Short mmCIF file of C-alpha atoms in Angstrom, two decimals:
data_model
loop_
_atom_site.label_atom_id
_atom_site.label_comp_id
_atom_site.label_asym_id
_atom_site.label_seq_id
_atom_site.Cartn_x
_atom_site.Cartn_y
_atom_site.Cartn_z
CA MET A 930 6.90 8.76 -28.22
CA ALA A 931 3.37 9.96 -27.45
CA ARG A 932 1.99 6.62 -28.64
CA SER A 933 4.27 4.74 -26.25
CA LYS A 934 3.17 6.83 -23.27
CA LYS A 935 -0.54 6.45 -23.91
CA HIS A 936 -1.16 3.41 -21.74
CA LEU A 937 1.51 4.02 -19.10
CA GLY A 938 -0.45 6.34 -16.85
CA ARG A 939 0.86 9.73 -15.75
CA TYR A 940 3.48 8.79 -13.14
CA VAL A 941 6.27 6.24 -13.04
CA ASP A 942 5.29 3.21 -10.96
CA PRO A 943 7.70 2.94 -7.96
CA ARG A 944 6.98 -0.80 -7.73
CA THR A 945 8.99 -1.49 -10.87
CA ASP A 946 12.75 -1.98 -10.74
CA PHE A 947 13.24 1.18 -12.82
CA GLY A 948 10.78 3.20 -10.75
CA TRP A 949 12.22 2.13 -7.40
CA LYS A 950 15.73 3.21 -8.37
CA PHE A 951 14.46 6.27 -10.27
CA TYR A 952 12.82 7.71 -7.14
CA PHE A 953 15.08 6.37 -4.38
CA GLY A 954 18.41 5.41 -5.93
CA ARG A 955 19.70 8.72 -7.27
CA GLU A 956 21.90 11.17 -5.42
CA ASP A 957 19.89 14.21 -6.48
CA ASN A 958 16.67 12.65 -5.09
CA LYS A 959 18.09 11.09 -1.91
CA ILE A 960 15.86 13.28 0.25
CA LEU A 961 13.03 10.96 -0.81
CA LEU A 962 14.82 7.91 0.57
CA ILE A 963 15.76 9.79 3.75
CA GLU A 964 12.13 10.80 4.33
CA PHE A 965 10.88 7.28 3.57
CA LEU A 966 13.33 5.63 5.99
CA ASN A 967 12.56 8.15 8.72
CA SER A 968 8.86 7.31 8.36
CA LEU A 969 9.64 3.62 8.96
CA PHE A 970 11.83 4.31 12.00
CA HIS A 971 9.16 6.68 13.35
CA GLY A 972 11.48 8.54 15.75
CA GLU A 973 13.47 5.45 16.76
CA LYS A 974 16.33 7.14 14.94
CA ILE A 975 16.62 10.23 12.75
CA ILE A 976 18.50 9.90 9.46
CA SER A 977 19.88 13.25 8.36
CA ASP A 978 21.97 12.17 5.37
CA LEU A 979 22.85 9.16 3.23
CA ARG A 980 25.73 8.09 1.01
CA TYR A 981 25.06 5.60 -1.76
CA LYS A 982 27.43 2.64 -1.80
CA PRO A 983 28.13 -0.12 -4.38
CA VAL A 984 25.30 -2.65 -4.65
CA GLU A 985 27.40 -5.59 -5.92
CA HIS A 986 29.46 -7.60 -3.45
CA ASP A 987 31.67 -10.56 -4.31
CA GLY A 988 32.50 -13.19 -1.71
CA ASP A 989 35.88 -13.43 0.00
CA TYR A 990 36.31 -16.84 -1.60
CA GLU A 991 35.57 -18.10 -5.08
CA GLU A 992 32.87 -20.47 -3.86
CA MET A 993 31.05 -17.72 -1.93
CA ARG A 994 27.89 -16.42 -3.53
CA ARG A 995 27.90 -12.96 -5.12
CA VAL A 996 25.14 -10.68 -3.84
CA VAL A 997 23.48 -7.68 -5.50
CA PHE A 998 21.38 -5.29 -3.44
CA ASP A 999 18.73 -2.96 -4.86
CA LEU A 1000 20.07 -0.09 -2.76
CA HIS A 1001 22.96 0.08 -0.28
CA CYS A 1002 23.50 3.24 1.77
CA ILE A 1003 25.49 4.56 4.72
CA GLY A 1004 23.84 6.97 7.14
CA SER A 1005 25.45 10.05 8.66
CA ASP A 1006 26.15 8.11 11.89
CA GLY A 1007 27.79 5.22 10.03
CA GLU A 1008 24.72 2.97 10.06
CA VAL A 1009 24.29 0.62 7.09
CA PHE A 1010 21.04 0.23 5.14
CA ILE A 1011 20.09 -2.44 2.61
CA ILE A 1012 16.85 -1.51 0.83
CA GLU A 1013 15.10 -4.15 -1.29
CA MET A 1014 11.95 -4.10 -3.43
CA GLN A 1015 10.72 -7.70 -3.93
CA GLN A 1016 7.94 -8.10 -6.48
CA LEU A 1017 7.27 -11.85 -6.42
CA PHE A 1018 6.87 -14.31 -3.57
CA GLN A 1019 10.14 -15.90 -2.50
CA GLU A 1020 9.92 -18.88 -0.16
CA PHE A 1021 13.21 -18.17 1.62
CA PHE A 1022 13.02 -14.38 1.69
CA LYS A 1023 13.74 -14.26 5.44
CA ASP A 1024 16.85 -16.39 4.90
CA ARG A 1025 17.93 -14.01 2.16
CA ALA A 1026 17.49 -10.97 4.40
CA VAL A 1027 19.60 -12.54 7.16
CA TYR A 1028 22.23 -13.62 4.64
CA TYR A 1029 22.51 -10.11 3.17
CA THR A 1030 22.96 -8.48 6.56
CA SER A 1031 25.45 -11.16 7.59
CA ARG A 1032 27.56 -10.49 4.52
CA LEU A 1033 27.75 -6.78 5.33
CA ILE A 1034 28.50 -7.40 9.00
CA ASN A 1035 31.28 -9.77 7.98
CA LYS A 1036 32.84 -6.97 5.90
CA GLN A 1037 33.06 -4.59 8.84
CA LEU A 1038 36.11 -6.20 10.46
CA ALA A 1039 39.27 -6.26 8.39
CA ARG A 1040 40.68 -9.70 7.67
CA GLY A 1041 43.68 -10.55 9.81
CA LYS A 1042 42.88 -7.84 12.35
CA LYS A 1043 44.09 -8.79 15.82
CA GLY A 1044 42.67 -7.85 19.17
CA SER A 1045 39.28 -8.01 20.85
CA ASP A 1046 37.68 -4.94 19.27
CA TYR A 1047 34.46 -6.21 17.70
CA TYR A 1048 32.66 -2.88 17.55
CA LEU A 1049 30.13 -2.96 14.71
CA PRO A 1050 27.96 -0.29 13.08
CA GLU A 1051 24.18 -0.53 12.99
CA VAL A 1052 22.91 -2.65 10.11
CA TYR A 1053 19.30 -2.53 8.86
CA PHE A 1054 17.48 -4.47 6.17
CA ILE A 1055 14.46 -2.71 4.66
CA GLY A 1056 12.16 -4.86 2.52
CA ILE A 1057 9.20 -3.61 0.47
CA LEU A 1058 7.29 -6.74 -0.56
CA GLU A 1059 4.45 -7.19 -3.00
CA PHE A 1060 3.32 -10.38 -1.29
CA ASP A 1061 2.25 -11.64 2.12
CA MET A 1062 5.47 -12.94 3.67
CA ASP A 1063 3.57 -15.42 5.86
CA ARG A 1064 0.76 -16.27 3.45
CA ASN A 1065 1.25 -20.01 3.97
CA GLY A 1066 1.41 -19.72 7.76
CA ASN A 1067 5.01 -20.90 7.79
CA SER A 1068 5.92 -18.76 10.76
CA GLY A 1069 3.68 -20.75 13.09
CA ILE A 1070 2.88 -17.47 14.87
CA SER A 1071 -0.39 -15.57 14.72
CA ARG A 1072 0.42 -11.87 14.22
CA VAL A 1073 -2.14 -9.95 16.26
CA THR A 1074 -1.32 -6.31 15.53
CA GLU A 1075 -2.92 -3.10 14.28
CA CYS A 1076 -0.33 -3.10 11.48
CA PRO A 1077 -0.30 -6.64 9.98
CA TYR A 1078 1.51 -5.23 6.94
CA PHE A 1079 4.54 -4.01 8.98
CA TYR A 1080 7.25 -6.25 10.42
CA ASP A 1081 9.60 -4.47 12.85
CA VAL A 1082 12.15 -7.13 13.84
CA ALA A 1083 15.09 -7.02 16.24
CA LEU A 1084 17.10 -9.49 18.32
CA CYS A 1085 15.35 -9.79 21.68
CA ASP A 1086 15.16 -11.93 24.80
CA LYS A 1087 12.23 -14.31 24.25
CA LEU A 1088 11.43 -14.40 27.97
CA THR A 1089 11.52 -10.72 28.84
CA LYS A 1090 10.77 -9.33 25.33
CA GLU A 1091 13.61 -6.84 25.88
CA ILE A 1092 15.91 -5.90 23.02
CA PHE A 1093 19.10 -7.96 23.30
CA TYR A 1094 21.04 -6.24 20.49
CA ASP A 1095 19.85 -2.92 19.12
CA LYS A 1096 22.22 -2.56 16.18
CA LEU A 1097 20.62 -5.10 13.85
CA GLY A 1098 17.08 -4.68 12.56
CA TYR A 1099 14.69 -5.78 9.84
CA LYS A 1100 11.78 -3.65 8.73
CA MET A 1101 9.47 -5.32 6.20
CA ILE A 1102 6.35 -4.02 4.48
CA SER A 1103 3.84 -6.39 2.86
CA LEU A 1104 2.03 -4.01 0.52
CA PRO A 1105 -0.90 -6.36 -0.28
CA LEU A 1106 -1.84 -6.29 3.42
CA PHE A 1107 -1.96 -2.49 3.47
CA ASN A 1108 -5.57 -1.61 2.62
CA LYS A 1109 -6.09 1.73 4.37
CA GLN A 1110 -8.28 4.33 2.71
CA PRO A 1111 -7.31 8.04 2.55
CA GLU A 1112 -9.35 8.91 5.64
CA GLU A 1113 -7.51 6.20 7.62
CA LEU A 1114 -3.98 7.51 6.97
CA LYS A 1115 -2.73 8.57 10.41
CA THR A 1116 1.07 8.57 10.05
CA VAL A 1117 3.63 9.61 7.47
CA MET A 1118 4.42 5.92 6.96
CA ASP A 1119 0.75 5.34 6.10
CA GLN A 1120 0.98 8.08 3.49
CA TRP A 1121 4.15 6.58 2.01
CA LEU A 1122 2.64 3.11 1.73
CA TYR A 1123 -0.53 4.47 0.17
CA LEU A 1124 1.57 6.38 -2.35
CA LEU A 1125 3.72 3.35 -3.24
CA LYS A 1126 0.62 1.27 -3.81
CA HIS A 1127 -1.43 3.81 -5.79
CA LEU A 1128 0.94 6.32 -7.45
CA SER A 1129 0.78 4.61 -10.86
CA THR A 1130 -3.00 5.19 -11.02
CA MET A 1131 -3.01 8.82 -9.79
CA ASP A 1132 -3.26 11.87 -12.01
CA ARG A 1133 -2.30 14.54 -9.44
CA LEU A 1134 -1.00 15.02 -5.89
CA PRO A 1135 -4.03 14.40 -3.64
CA THR A 1136 -4.74 16.82 -0.81
CA PHE A 1137 -4.48 14.11 1.86
CA LEU A 1138 -0.75 13.65 1.16
CA ASP A 1139 1.73 16.10 2.68
CA LYS A 1140 2.90 18.27 -0.22
CA ARG A 1141 6.17 19.16 1.54
CA ILE A 1142 7.20 15.49 1.61
CA PHE A 1143 5.62 14.10 -1.54
CA GLY A 1144 5.68 17.09 -3.86
CA LEU A 1145 9.06 16.12 -5.33
CA ILE A 1146 7.80 12.67 -6.34
CA PHE A 1147 4.93 14.15 -8.33
CA GLU A 1148 7.28 16.72 -9.80
CA ILE A 1149 9.92 14.30 -11.10
CA GLY A 1150 7.72 11.24 -11.65
CA GLU A 1151 5.74 12.43 -14.66
CA ILE A 1152 6.26 10.02 -17.53
CA GLY A 1153 6.09 12.93 -19.95
CA LYS A 1154 9.33 14.31 -18.47
CA LEU A 1155 11.35 11.13 -19.05
CA THR A 1156 14.07 11.14 -21.67
CA GLU A 1157 13.78 8.74 -24.58
CA GLU A 1158 16.29 6.39 -22.94
CA GLU A 1159 14.51 6.57 -19.57
CA LEU A 1160 11.16 5.86 -21.21
CA MET A 1161 12.54 2.80 -22.97
CA SER A 1162 14.05 1.53 -19.72
CA TYR A 1163 10.79 2.13 -17.86
CA GLU A 1164 8.70 0.35 -20.48
CA ALA A 1165 11.07 -2.63 -20.38
CA SER A 1166 10.96 -2.70 -16.57
CA LEU A 1167 7.16 -2.46 -16.56
CA LYS A 1168 6.90 -5.26 -19.11
CA HIS A 1169 9.26 -7.43 -17.07
CA LYS A 1170 7.14 -6.84 -13.96
CA ARG A 1171 3.89 -7.71 -15.74
CA ASP A 1172 5.38 -10.76 -17.48
CA ALA A 1173 6.82 -12.06 -14.20
CA GLU A 1174 3.46 -11.57 -12.47
CA SER A 1175 1.69 -13.33 -15.34
CA VAL A 1176 4.03 -16.34 -15.20
CA PHE A 1177 3.73 -16.48 -11.40
CA ASN A 1178 -0.07 -16.26 -11.49
CA SER A 1179 -0.27 -18.94 -14.20
CA ALA A 1180 1.94 -21.23 -12.14
CA LYS A 1181 -0.18 -20.49 -9.08
CA LYS A 1182 -3.40 -21.29 -10.95
CA SER A 1183 -1.88 -24.50 -12.33
CA GLY A 1184 -0.86 -25.47 -8.82
CA GLU A 1185 -4.34 -24.68 -7.51
CA ALA A 1186 -5.94 -26.69 -10.34
CA LEU A 1187 -3.62 -29.60 -9.62
CA GLY A 1188 -4.41 -29.35 -5.93
CA HIS A 1189 -8.15 -29.23 -6.70
CA ALA A 1190 -7.93 -32.32 -8.95
CA LYS A 1191 -5.88 -34.14 -6.34
CA GLY A 1192 -8.38 -33.17 -3.68
CA LEU A 1193 -11.29 -34.47 -5.79
CA ALA A 1194 -9.47 -37.75 -6.47
CA GLU A 1195 -8.61 -38.19 -2.81
CA GLY A 1196 -12.14 -37.27 -1.81
CA LYS A 1197 -13.62 -39.76 -4.27
CA ALA A 1198 -11.29 -42.53 -3.10
CA LYS A 1199 -12.08 -41.74 0.51
CA GLY A 1200 -15.79 -41.70 -0.26
CA LEU A 1201 -15.61 -45.06 -2.01
CA ALA A 1202 -13.63 -46.57 0.85
CA GLU A 1203 -16.03 -45.19 3.43
CA GLY A 1204 -19.03 -46.32 1.36
CA LYS A 1205 -17.62 -49.80 1.01
CA ALA A 1206 -16.87 -49.99 4.73
CA LYS A 1207 -20.33 -48.70 5.55
CA GLY A 1208 -21.93 -51.15 3.13
CA LEU A 1209 -20.05 -54.05 4.63
CA ALA A 1210 -20.98 -52.98 8.12
CA GLU A 1211 -24.64 -52.50 7.22
CA GLY A 1212 -24.74 -55.81 5.33
CA LYS A 1213 -23.19 -57.59 8.23
CA ALA A 1214 -25.65 -56.05 10.66
CA LYS A 1215 -28.60 -56.81 8.39
CA GLY A 1216 -27.46 -60.40 7.91
CA LEU A 1217 -27.03 -60.83 11.62
CA ALA A 1218 -30.46 -59.38 12.31
CA GLU A 1219 -32.08 -61.55 9.66
CA GLY A 1220 -30.26 -64.60 10.98
CA LEU A 1221 -31.43 -63.91 14.49
CA ALA A 1222 -35.00 -63.36 13.30
CA GLU A 1223 -34.98 -66.60 11.30
CA GLY A 1224 -33.70 -68.51 14.31
CA GLU A 1225 -36.41 -67.09 16.52
CA ARG A 1226 -39.10 -67.96 13.96
CA LYS A 1227 -37.84 -71.54 13.60
CA LYS A 1228 -37.87 -71.94 17.36
CA ALA A 1229 -41.42 -70.55 17.54
CA LEU A 1230 -42.63 -72.98 14.87
CA GLU A 1231 -41.03 -75.91 16.67
CA THR A 1232 -42.73 -74.88 19.93
CA ALA A 1233 -46.09 -74.46 18.19
CA LYS A 1234 -45.82 -77.92 16.62
CA ALA A 1235 -45.04 -79.48 20.00
CA PHE A 1236 -48.07 -77.73 21.59
CA LYS A 1237 -50.32 -78.95 18.75
CA GLU A 1238 -49.14 -82.49 19.20
CA MET A 1239 -50.00 -82.13 22.90
CA GLY A 1240 -53.60 -81.35 21.84
CA LEU A 1241 -53.69 -77.72 22.98
CA PRO A 1242 -56.25 -75.41 21.30
CA ILE A 1243 -54.92 -73.85 18.09
CA ALA A 1244 -55.99 -70.33 19.13
CA ASP A 1245 -54.04 -70.65 22.39
CA ILE A 1246 -50.95 -71.97 20.54
CA ALA A 1247 -51.01 -69.04 18.10
CA LYS A 1248 -51.38 -66.56 20.93
CA GLY A 1249 -48.56 -68.06 22.98
CA THR A 1250 -45.96 -68.49 20.23
CA GLY A 1251 -46.72 -65.60 17.89
CA VAL A 1252 -47.32 -67.99 14.99
CA SER A 1253 -50.46 -67.34 12.96
CA VAL A 1254 -53.50 -69.67 13.25
CA GLU A 1255 -53.10 -70.63 9.57
CA GLU A 1256 -49.46 -71.66 10.12
CA VAL A 1257 -50.37 -73.69 13.23
CA GLU A 1258 -53.09 -75.53 11.30
CA LYS A 1259 -50.50 -76.51 8.64
CA LEU A 1260 -48.06 -77.98 11.13
#
């Protein structure tokens, strides 16, 4: 088993499927998830307890899509939390987040229930993403903020910017956009994000992280403390993560290479077309200029010949028409 652990680092990586559920998905470690969520809400609400709920949900009808959450919890005040770790870029991730929350909201009212009571609990979607959600600029909105890595979304009035409905929220973290150094960590959320991003490369609890909050992670996360079964599961999860990243990066590079080749081909075609058009234009202009010059010369020669026939001095004819003395003499 020592051979297997050699290249795994000291601590379980929370950005793997195994690691995420190992730290945050177990009843005996739920204080970690409570602390993490409280850091994201930053006093907006205080979560004192959580109950883990089933993560698999079938549709009400056969044709409805089955959904599987990473984590699904109920807070002490009845609020609902969906917590997702997404490793690879997903084009319709926002659609997925809305769909997941909609499915849970739909489950809150019993089928066939009569009356006008539509009271609903709070529902929150928490997404930890290992990609830039708006990397292609699809949102059409420039996010000018001190925290470009944090999306704190709620239903609001677009004109007044006031919250329209405060019981549905989306909190997303784009880890690649979080680049703070230890001396820049000002909040508990900063410390959490730094830990998520760097834990797999650490060899001890650093002094700049609050030991009261993060001590448990370093205590339980040592790879050397995993059981044989846990180690096998972690290695498989880590391999899956690296393989998926490798396939994604290869596809990305192939796409970039294809785009580069297409760009070169289009550029060459455009250059040829522009060159041809320029050549035609220049040729036309040159021909016109030469034609005009030839016409002027012919006219000058005809005038010089007429002057010579009139008996005017050759020197005066050359001076008046611009034709050389030698050419006048030959006329």
